[in-house]
């Protein structure tokens, strides 16, 4: 699997499509929840870009795949 950089808004949309819900938000920090998974903190500005290494880390904690984007 090869990750490429993506806008934070795209990644957040992909997480929501895959079943994650925004539990609460304060500023740019969003706490996402999904049944059967521990809560995930998503702390990126919408227009910011997330690099491949951070995307891989998010994927490890959320089950996201490059095909989801």
Short mmCIF file of C-alpha atoms in Angstrom, two decimals:
data_model
loop_
_atom_site.label_atom_id
_atom_site.label_comp_id
_atom_site.label_asym_id
_atom_site.label_seq_id
_atom_site.Cartn_x
_atom_site.Cartn_y
_atom_site.Cartn_z
CA UNK A 1 0.00 0.00 0.00
CA UNK A 2 1.35 3.34 -0.95
CA UNK A 3 0.05 6.51 0.63
CA UNK A 4 0.15 9.90 -1.05
CA UNK A 5 -0.43 13.24 0.63
CA UNK A 6 -4.07 14.32 0.91
CA UNK A 7 -6.03 17.30 2.16
CA UNK A 8 -7.32 16.88 5.71
CA UNK A 9 -10.92 17.53 4.60
CA UNK A 10 -10.69 14.58 2.16
CA UNK A 11 -9.35 12.30 4.88
CA UNK A 12 -12.09 13.35 7.30
CA UNK A 13 -14.77 12.70 4.63
CA UNK A 14 -13.28 9.23 4.01
CA UNK A 15 -13.35 8.46 7.74
CA UNK A 16 -17.00 9.53 8.01
CA UNK A 17 -17.90 7.43 4.94
CA UNK A 18 -16.24 4.41 6.54
CA UNK A 19 -18.44 4.67 9.64
CA UNK A 20 -16.62 7.09 11.96
CA UNK A 21 -18.75 9.77 13.66
CA UNK A 22 -17.67 13.14 15.01
CA UNK A 23 -18.27 12.75 18.73
CA UNK A 24 -17.21 16.29 19.67
CA UNK A 25 -15.15 19.17 18.32
CA UNK A 26 -13.20 22.05 19.78
CA UNK A 27 -11.41 24.21 17.24
CA UNK A 28 -9.61 22.00 14.74
CA UNK A 29 -9.55 19.04 17.14
CA UNK A 30 -12.23 16.48 16.43
CA UNK A 31 -12.80 13.33 18.44
CA UNK A 32 -14.12 10.57 16.20
CA UNK A 33 -15.80 7.40 17.42
CA UNK A 34 -16.74 4.10 15.82
CA UNK A 35 -18.19 1.03 17.44
CA UNK A 36 -15.48 -1.53 18.19
CA UNK A 37 -12.62 0.98 17.87
CA UNK A 38 -10.99 3.30 20.41
CA UNK A 39 -11.72 7.02 19.92
CA UNK A 40 -9.54 8.77 17.36
CA UNK A 41 -8.32 12.36 17.69
CA UNK A 42 -8.24 14.15 14.33
CA UNK A 43 -6.38 17.44 14.87
CA UNK A 44 -5.87 18.91 11.41
CA UNK A 45 -7.17 22.05 9.74
CA UNK A 46 -9.43 21.27 6.77
CA UNK A 47 -7.21 22.94 4.17
CA UNK A 48 -4.02 21.47 5.60
CA UNK A 49 -2.23 18.64 3.86
CA UNK A 50 -1.48 15.36 5.59
CA UNK A 51 1.68 13.57 4.48
CA UNK A 52 2.05 9.87 3.68
CA UNK A 53 3.61 8.90 7.02
CA UNK A 54 0.82 10.51 9.03
CA UNK A 55 -1.81 8.96 6.74
CA UNK A 56 -0.28 5.54 7.41
CA UNK A 57 -0.48 6.23 11.15
CA UNK A 58 -4.13 7.32 10.87
CA UNK A 59 -4.86 4.18 8.83
CA UNK A 60 -3.32 1.97 11.51
CA UNK A 61 -5.66 3.42 14.14
CA UNK A 62 -8.80 3.66 11.99
CA UNK A 63 -8.75 0.90 9.38
CA UNK A 64 -8.61 3.42 6.52
CA UNK A 65 -7.02 2.23 3.24
CA UNK A 66 -5.62 4.24 0.30
CA UNK A 67 -8.62 3.07 -1.74
CA UNK A 68 -10.97 4.83 0.72
CA UNK A 69 -9.62 8.20 -0.35
#
